[in-house]
CSV table of N, CA and C in Angstrom, one decimal:
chain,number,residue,atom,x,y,z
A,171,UNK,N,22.5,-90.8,245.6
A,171,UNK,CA,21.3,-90.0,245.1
A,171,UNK,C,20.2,-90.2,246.1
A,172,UNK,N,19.6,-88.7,246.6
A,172,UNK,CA,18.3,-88.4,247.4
A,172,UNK,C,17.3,-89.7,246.8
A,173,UNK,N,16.6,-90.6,247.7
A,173,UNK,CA,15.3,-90.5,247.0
A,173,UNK,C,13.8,-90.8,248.1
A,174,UNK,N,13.2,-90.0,247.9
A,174,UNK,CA,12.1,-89.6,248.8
A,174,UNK,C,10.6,-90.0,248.1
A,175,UNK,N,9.9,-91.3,248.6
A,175,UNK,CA,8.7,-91.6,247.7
A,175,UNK,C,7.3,-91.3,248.9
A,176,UNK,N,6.7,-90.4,248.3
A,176,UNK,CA,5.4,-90.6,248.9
A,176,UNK,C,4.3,-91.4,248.5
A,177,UNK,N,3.5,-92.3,249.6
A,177,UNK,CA,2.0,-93.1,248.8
A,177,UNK,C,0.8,-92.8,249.3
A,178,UNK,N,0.1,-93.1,249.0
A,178,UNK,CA,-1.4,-92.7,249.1
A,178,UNK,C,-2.2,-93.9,249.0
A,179,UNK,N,-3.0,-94.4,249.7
A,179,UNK,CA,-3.9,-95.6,249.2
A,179,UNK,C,-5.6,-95.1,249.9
A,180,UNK,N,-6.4,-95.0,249.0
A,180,UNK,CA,-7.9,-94.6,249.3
A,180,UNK,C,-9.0,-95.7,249.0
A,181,UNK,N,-9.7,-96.3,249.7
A,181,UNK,CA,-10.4,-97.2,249.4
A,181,UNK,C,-12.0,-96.8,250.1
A,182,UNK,N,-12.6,-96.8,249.4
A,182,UNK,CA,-14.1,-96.6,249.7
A,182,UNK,C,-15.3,-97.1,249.5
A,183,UNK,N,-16.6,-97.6,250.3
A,183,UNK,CA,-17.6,-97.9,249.3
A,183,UNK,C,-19.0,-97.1,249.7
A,184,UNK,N,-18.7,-95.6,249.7
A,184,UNK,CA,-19.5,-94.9,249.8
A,184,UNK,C,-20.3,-94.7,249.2
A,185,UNK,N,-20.0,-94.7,247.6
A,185,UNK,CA,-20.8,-94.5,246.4
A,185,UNK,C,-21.3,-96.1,245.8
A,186,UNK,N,-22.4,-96.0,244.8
A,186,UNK,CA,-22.4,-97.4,244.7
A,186,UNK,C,-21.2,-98.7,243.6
A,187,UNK,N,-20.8,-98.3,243.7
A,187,UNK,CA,-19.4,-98.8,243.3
A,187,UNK,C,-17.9,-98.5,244.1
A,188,UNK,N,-17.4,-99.5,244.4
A,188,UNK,CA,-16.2,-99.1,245.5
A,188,UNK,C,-15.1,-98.3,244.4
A,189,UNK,N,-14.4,-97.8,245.2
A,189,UNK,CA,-13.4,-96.9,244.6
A,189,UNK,C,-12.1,-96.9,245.7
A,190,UNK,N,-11.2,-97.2,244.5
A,190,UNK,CA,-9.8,-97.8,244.6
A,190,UNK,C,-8.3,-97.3,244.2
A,191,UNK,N,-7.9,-96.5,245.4
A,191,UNK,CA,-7.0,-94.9,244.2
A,191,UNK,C,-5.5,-95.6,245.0
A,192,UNK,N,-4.8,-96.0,244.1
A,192,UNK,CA,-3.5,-96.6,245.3
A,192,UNK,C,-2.1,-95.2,244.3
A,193,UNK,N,-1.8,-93.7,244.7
A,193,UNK,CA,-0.5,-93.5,244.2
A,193,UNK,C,0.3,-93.3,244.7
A,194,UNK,N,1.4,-93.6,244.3
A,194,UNK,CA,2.7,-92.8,245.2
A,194,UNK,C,3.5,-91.7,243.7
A,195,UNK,N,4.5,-91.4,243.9
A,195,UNK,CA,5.4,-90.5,243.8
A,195,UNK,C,6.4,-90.3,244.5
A,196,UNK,N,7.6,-90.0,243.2
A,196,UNK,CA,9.0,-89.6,243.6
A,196,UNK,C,9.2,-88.0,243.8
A,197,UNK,N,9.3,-87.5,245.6
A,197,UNK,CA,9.7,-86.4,245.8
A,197,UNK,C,10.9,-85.8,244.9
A,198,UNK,N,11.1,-85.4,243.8
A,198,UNK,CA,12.0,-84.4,242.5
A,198,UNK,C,12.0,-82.7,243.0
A,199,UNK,N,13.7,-82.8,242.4
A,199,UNK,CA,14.0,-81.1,242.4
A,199,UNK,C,13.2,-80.4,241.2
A,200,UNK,N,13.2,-79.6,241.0
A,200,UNK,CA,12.3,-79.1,239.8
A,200,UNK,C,12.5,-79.1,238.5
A,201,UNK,N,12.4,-79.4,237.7
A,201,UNK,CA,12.8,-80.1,236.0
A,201,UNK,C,13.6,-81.1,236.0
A,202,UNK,N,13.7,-82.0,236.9
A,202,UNK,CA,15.2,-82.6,237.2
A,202,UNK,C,14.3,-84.2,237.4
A,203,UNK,N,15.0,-85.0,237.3
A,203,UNK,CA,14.7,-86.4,237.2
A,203,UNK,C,16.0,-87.1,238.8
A,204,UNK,N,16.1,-86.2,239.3
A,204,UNK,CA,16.8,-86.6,240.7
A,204,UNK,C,16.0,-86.2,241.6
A,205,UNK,N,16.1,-86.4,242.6
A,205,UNK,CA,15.2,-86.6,244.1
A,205,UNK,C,15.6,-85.7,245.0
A,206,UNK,N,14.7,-85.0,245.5
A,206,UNK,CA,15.2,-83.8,246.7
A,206,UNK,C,16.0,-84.7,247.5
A,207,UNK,N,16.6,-83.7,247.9
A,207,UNK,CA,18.0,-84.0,249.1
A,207,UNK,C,17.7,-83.6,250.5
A,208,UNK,N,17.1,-82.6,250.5
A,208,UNK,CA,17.4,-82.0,252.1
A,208,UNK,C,15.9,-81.8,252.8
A,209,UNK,N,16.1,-81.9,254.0
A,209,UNK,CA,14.6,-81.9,254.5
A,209,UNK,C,14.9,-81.0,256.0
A,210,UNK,N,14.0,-80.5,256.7
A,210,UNK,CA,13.8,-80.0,258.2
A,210,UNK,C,13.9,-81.1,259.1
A,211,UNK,N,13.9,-82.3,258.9
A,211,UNK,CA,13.8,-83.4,260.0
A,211,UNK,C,12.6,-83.6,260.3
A,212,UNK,N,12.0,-84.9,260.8
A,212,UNK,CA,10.9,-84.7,261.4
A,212,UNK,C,10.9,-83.4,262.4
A,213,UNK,N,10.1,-82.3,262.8
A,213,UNK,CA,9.5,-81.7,264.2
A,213,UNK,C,8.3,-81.8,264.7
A,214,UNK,N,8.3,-81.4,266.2
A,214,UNK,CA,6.9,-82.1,266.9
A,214,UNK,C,6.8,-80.9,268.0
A,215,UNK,N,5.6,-80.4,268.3
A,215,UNK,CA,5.1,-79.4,268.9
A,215,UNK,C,4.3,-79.8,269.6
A,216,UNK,N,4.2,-79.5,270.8
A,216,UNK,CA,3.0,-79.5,271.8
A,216,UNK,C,2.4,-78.4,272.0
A,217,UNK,N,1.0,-78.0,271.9
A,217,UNK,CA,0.4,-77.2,272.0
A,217,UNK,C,-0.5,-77.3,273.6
A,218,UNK,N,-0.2,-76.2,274.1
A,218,UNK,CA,-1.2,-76.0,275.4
A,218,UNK,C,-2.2,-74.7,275.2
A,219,UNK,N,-1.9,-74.0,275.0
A,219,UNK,CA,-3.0,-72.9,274.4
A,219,UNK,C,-3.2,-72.7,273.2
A,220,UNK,N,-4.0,-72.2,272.6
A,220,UNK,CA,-4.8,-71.9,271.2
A,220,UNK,C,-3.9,-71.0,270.5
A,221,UNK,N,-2.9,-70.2,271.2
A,221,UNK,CA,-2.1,-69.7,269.8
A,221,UNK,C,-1.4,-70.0,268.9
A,222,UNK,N,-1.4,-68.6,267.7
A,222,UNK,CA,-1.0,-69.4,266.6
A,222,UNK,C,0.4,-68.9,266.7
A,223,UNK,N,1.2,-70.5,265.8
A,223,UNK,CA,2.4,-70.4,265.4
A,223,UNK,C,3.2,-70.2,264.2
A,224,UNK,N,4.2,-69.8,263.7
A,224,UNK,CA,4.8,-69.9,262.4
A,224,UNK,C,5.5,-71.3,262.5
A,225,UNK,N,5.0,-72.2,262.1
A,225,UNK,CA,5.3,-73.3,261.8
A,225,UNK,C,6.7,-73.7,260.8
A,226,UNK,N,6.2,-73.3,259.3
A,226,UNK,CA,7.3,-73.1,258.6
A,226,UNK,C,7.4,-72.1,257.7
A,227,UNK,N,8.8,-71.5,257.8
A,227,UNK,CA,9.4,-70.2,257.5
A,227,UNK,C,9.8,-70.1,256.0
A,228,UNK,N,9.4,-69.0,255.1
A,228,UNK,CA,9.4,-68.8,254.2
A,228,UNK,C,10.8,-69.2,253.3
A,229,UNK,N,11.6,-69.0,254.6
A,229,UNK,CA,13.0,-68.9,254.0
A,229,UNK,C,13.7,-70.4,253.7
A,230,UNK,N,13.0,-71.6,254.5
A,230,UNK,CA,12.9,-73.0,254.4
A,230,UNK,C,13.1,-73.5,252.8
A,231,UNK,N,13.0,-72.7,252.5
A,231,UNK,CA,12.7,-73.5,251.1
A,231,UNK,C,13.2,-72.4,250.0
A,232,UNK,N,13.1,-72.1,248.8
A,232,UNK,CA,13.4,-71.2,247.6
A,232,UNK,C,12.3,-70.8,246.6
A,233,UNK,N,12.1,-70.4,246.2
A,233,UNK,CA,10.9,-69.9,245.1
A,233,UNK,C,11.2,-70.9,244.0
A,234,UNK,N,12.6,-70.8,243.3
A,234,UNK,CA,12.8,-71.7,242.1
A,234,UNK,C,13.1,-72.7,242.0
A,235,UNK,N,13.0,-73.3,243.6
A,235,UNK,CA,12.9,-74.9,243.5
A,235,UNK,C,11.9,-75.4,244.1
A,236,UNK,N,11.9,-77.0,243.9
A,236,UNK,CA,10.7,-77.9,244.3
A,236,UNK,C,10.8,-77.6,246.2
A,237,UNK,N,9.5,-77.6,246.9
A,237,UNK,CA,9.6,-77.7,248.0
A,237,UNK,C,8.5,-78.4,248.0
A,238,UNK,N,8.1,-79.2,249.8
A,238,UNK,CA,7.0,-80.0,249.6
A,238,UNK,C,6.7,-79.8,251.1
A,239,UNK,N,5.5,-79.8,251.7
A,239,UNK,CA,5.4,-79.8,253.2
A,239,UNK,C,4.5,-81.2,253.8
A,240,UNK,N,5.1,-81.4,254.7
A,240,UNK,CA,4.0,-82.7,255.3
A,240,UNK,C,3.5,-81.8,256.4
A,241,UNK,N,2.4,-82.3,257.2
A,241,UNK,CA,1.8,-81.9,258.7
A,241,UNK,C,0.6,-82.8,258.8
A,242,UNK,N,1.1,-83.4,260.0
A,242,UNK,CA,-0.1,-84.3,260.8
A,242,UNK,C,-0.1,-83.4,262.2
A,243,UNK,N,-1.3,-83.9,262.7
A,243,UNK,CA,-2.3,-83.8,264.0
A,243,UNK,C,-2.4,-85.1,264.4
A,244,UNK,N,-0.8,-85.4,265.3
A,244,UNK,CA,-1.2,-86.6,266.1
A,244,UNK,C,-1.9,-86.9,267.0
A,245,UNK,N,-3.0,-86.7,267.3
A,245,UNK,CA,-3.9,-86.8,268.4
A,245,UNK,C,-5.2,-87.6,267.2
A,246,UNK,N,-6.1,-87.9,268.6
A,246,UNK,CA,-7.3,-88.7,268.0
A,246,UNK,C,-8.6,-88.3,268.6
A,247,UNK,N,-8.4,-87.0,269.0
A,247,UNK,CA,-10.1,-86.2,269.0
A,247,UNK,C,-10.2,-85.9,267.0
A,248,UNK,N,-12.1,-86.3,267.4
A,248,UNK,CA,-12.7,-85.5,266.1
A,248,UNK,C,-13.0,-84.4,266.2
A,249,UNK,N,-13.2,-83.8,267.4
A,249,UNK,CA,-13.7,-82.4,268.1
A,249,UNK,C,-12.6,-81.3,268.0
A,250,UNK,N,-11.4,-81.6,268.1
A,250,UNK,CA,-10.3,-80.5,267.9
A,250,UNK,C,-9.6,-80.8,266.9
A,251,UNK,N,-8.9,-79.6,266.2
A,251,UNK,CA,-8.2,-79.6,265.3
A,251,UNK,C,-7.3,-78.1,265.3
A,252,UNK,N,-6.2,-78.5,264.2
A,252,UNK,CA,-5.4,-77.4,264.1
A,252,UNK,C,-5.5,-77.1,262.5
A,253,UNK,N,-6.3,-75.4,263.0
A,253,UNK,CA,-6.2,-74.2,261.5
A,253,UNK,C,-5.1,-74.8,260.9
A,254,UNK,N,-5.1,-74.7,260.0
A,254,UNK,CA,-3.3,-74.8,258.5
A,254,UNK,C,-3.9,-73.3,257.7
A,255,UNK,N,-2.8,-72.4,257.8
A,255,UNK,CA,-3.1,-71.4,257.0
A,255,UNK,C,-1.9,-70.8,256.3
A,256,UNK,N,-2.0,-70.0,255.1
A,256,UNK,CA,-0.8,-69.0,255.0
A,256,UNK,C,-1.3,-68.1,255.6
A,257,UNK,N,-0.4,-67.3,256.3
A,257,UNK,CA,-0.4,-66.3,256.9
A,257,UNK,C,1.1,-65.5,257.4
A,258,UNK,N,0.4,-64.1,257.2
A,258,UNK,CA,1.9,-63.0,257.7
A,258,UNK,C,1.6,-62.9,259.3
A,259,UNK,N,2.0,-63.6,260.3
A,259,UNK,CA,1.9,-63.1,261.2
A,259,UNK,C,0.2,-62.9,261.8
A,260,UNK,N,-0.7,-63.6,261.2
A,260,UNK,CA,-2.4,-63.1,261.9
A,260,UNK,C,-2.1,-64.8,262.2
A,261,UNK,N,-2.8,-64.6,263.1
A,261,UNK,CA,-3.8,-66.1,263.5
A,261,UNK,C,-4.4,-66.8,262.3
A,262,UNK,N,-3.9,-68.1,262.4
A,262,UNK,CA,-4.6,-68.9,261.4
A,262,UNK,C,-5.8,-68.8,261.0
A,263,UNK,N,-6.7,-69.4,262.1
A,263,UNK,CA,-8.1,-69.2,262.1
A,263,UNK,C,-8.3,-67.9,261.3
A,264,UNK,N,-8.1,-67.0,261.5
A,264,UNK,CA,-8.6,-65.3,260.9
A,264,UNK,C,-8.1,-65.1,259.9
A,265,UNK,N,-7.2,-66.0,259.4
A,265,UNK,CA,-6.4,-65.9,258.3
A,265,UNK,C,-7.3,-66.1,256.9
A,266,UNK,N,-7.2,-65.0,255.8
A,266,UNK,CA,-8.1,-65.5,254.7
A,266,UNK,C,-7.6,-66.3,253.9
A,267,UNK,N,-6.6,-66.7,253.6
A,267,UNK,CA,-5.5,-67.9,253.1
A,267,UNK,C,-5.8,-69.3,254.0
A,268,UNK,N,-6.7,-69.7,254.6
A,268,UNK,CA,-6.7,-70.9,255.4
A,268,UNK,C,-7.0,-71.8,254.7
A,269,UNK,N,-6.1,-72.8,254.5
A,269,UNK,CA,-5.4,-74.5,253.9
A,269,UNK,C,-6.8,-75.3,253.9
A,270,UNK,N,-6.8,-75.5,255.8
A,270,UNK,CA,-7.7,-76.2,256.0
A,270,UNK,C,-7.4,-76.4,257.5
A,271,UNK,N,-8.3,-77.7,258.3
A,271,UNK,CA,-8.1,-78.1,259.3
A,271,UNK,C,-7.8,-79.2,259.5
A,272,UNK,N,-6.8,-79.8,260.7
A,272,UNK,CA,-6.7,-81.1,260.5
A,272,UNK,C,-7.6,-81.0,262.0
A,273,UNK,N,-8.0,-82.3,262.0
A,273,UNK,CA,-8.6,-83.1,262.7
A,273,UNK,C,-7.7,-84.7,263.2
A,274,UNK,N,-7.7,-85.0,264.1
A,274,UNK,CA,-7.2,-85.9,265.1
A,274,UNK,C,-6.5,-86.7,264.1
A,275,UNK,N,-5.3,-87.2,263.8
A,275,UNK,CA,-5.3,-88.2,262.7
A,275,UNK,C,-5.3,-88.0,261.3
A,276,UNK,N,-5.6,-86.8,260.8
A,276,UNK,CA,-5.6,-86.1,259.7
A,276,UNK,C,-3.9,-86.0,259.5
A,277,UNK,N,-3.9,-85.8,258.0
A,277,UNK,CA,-2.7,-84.9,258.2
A,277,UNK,C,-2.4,-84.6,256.4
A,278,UNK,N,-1.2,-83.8,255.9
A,278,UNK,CA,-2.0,-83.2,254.3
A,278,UNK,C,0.2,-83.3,254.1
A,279,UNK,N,-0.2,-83.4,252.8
A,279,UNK,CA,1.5,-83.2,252.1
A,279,UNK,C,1.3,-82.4,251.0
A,280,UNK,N,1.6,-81.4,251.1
A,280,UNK,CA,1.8,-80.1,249.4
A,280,UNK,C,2.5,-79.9,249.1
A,281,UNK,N,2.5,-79.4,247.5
A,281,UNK,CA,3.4,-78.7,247.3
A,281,UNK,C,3.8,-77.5,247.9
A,282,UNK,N,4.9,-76.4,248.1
A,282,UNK,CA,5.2,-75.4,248.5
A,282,UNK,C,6.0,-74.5,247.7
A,283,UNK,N,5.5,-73.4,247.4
A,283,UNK,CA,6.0,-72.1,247.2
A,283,UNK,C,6.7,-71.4,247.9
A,284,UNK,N,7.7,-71.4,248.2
A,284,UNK,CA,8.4,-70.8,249.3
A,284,UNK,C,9.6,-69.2,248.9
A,285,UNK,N,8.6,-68.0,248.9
A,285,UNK,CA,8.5,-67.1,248.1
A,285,UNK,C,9.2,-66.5,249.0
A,286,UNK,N,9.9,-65.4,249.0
A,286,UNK,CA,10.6,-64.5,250.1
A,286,UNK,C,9.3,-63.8,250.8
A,287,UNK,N,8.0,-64.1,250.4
A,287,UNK,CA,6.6,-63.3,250.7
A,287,UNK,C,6.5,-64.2,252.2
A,288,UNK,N,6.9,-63.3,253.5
A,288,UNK,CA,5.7,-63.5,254.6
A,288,UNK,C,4.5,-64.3,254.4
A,289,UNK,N,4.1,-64.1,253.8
A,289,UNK,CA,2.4,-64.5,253.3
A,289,UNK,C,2.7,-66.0,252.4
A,290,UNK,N,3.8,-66.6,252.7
A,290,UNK,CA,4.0,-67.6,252.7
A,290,UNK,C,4.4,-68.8,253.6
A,291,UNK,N,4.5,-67.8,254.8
A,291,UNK,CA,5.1,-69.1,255.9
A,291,UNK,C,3.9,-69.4,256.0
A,292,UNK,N,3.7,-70.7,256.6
A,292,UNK,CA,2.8,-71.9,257.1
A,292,UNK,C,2.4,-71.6,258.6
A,293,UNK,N,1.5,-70.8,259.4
A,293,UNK,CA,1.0,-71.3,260.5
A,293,UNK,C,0.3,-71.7,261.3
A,294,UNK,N,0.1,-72.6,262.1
A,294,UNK,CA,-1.0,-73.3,262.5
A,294,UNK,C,-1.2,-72.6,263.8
A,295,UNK,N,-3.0,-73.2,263.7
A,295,UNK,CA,-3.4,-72.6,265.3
A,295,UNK,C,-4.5,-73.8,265.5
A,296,UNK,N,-4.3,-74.6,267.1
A,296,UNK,CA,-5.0,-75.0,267.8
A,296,UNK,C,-6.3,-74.8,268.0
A,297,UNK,N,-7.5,-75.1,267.9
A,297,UNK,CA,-8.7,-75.2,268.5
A,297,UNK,C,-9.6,-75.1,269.5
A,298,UNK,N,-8.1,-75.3,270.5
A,298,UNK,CA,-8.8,-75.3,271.7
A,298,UNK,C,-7.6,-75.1,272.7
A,299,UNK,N,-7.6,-75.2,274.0
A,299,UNK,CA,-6.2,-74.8,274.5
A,299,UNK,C,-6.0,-76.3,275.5
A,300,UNK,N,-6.4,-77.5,275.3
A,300,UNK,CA,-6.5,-78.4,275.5
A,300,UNK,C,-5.0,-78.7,275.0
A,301,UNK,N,-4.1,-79.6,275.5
A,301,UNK,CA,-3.3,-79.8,275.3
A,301,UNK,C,-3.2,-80.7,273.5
A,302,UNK,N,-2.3,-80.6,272.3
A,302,UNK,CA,-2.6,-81.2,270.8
A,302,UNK,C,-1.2,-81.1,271.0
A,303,UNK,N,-1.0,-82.0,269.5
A,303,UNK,CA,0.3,-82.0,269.6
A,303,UNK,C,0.5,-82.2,267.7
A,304,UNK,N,1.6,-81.5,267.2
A,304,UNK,CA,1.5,-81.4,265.5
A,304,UNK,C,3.0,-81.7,265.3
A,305,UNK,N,2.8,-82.5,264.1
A,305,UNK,CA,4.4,-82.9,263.6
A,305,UNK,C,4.3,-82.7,262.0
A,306,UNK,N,5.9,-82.0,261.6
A,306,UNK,CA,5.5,-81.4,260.5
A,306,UNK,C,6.9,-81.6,259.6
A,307,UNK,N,7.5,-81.9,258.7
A,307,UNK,CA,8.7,-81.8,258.0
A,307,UNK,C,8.5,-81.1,256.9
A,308,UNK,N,9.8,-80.6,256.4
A,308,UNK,CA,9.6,-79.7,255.0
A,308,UNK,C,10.9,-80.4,254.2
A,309,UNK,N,10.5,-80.9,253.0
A,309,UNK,CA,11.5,-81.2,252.0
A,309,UNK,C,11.7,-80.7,251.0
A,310,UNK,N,12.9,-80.2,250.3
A,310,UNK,CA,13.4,-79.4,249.9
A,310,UNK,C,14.6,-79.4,248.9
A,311,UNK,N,14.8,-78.9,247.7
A,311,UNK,CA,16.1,-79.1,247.1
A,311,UNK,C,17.3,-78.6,247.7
């Protein structure tokens, strides 16, 4: 049996009392108390120009099951980063569906809807045309 745990640990003393959030979680198929099975493998992209890519494909995954996406920005500028958007085919950046940005070191794990809808694949676009580089896996029932 699959089993896939993700963690989280956030520690801060921004505010005036420190704050202390330690969770993980067991990656699960959907109503099911077993653990996804199948994943994309780690992948890794080198970016040299600023365009955008389809990262990951709608068809990756299924509507009626659990899917989950990871993506980091392995680089360590604060100055560049890579758009995360849903998008059919536009550029991230222009995209009205944009996730967010990662930034050098950043990087985000969601859930995923993986709809037969275009307007669901995942694509990212570079910042700059400065050479970046993005690694991303998709797990999956």
């Amino acid at each position: 049996m699959a089993t896939t745990n993700a963690t989280i640990s956030i520690n801060s003393n921004i505010m005036s009392y420190p704050v202390s959030i330690n969770k993980s979680m067991t990656m699960k198929k959907l109503a099911s108390c077993h653990g996804l099975e199948e994943t994309s493998g780690l992948n890794v992209k080198k970016f040299t120009a600023s365009a955008a890519v389809k990262l990951v494909d709608n068809t990756e995954g299924t509507a009626t099951k659990a899917s989950k996406v990871y993506i980091r920005n392995t680089g360590s500028s604060k100055a560049n980063f890579f758009y995360v958007a849903f998008a059919n085919g536009a550029a991230a950046s222009d995209s009205t569906e944009t996730i967010g940005k990662l930034y050098g070191g950043d990087w985000m794990l969601v859930p995923w809807a993986a709809t037969a809808a275009t307007s669901h694949d995942i694509h990212v676009a570079p910042s700059t045309a400065e050479p970046m580089t993005i690694e991303w896996m998709v797990f999956v029932e």
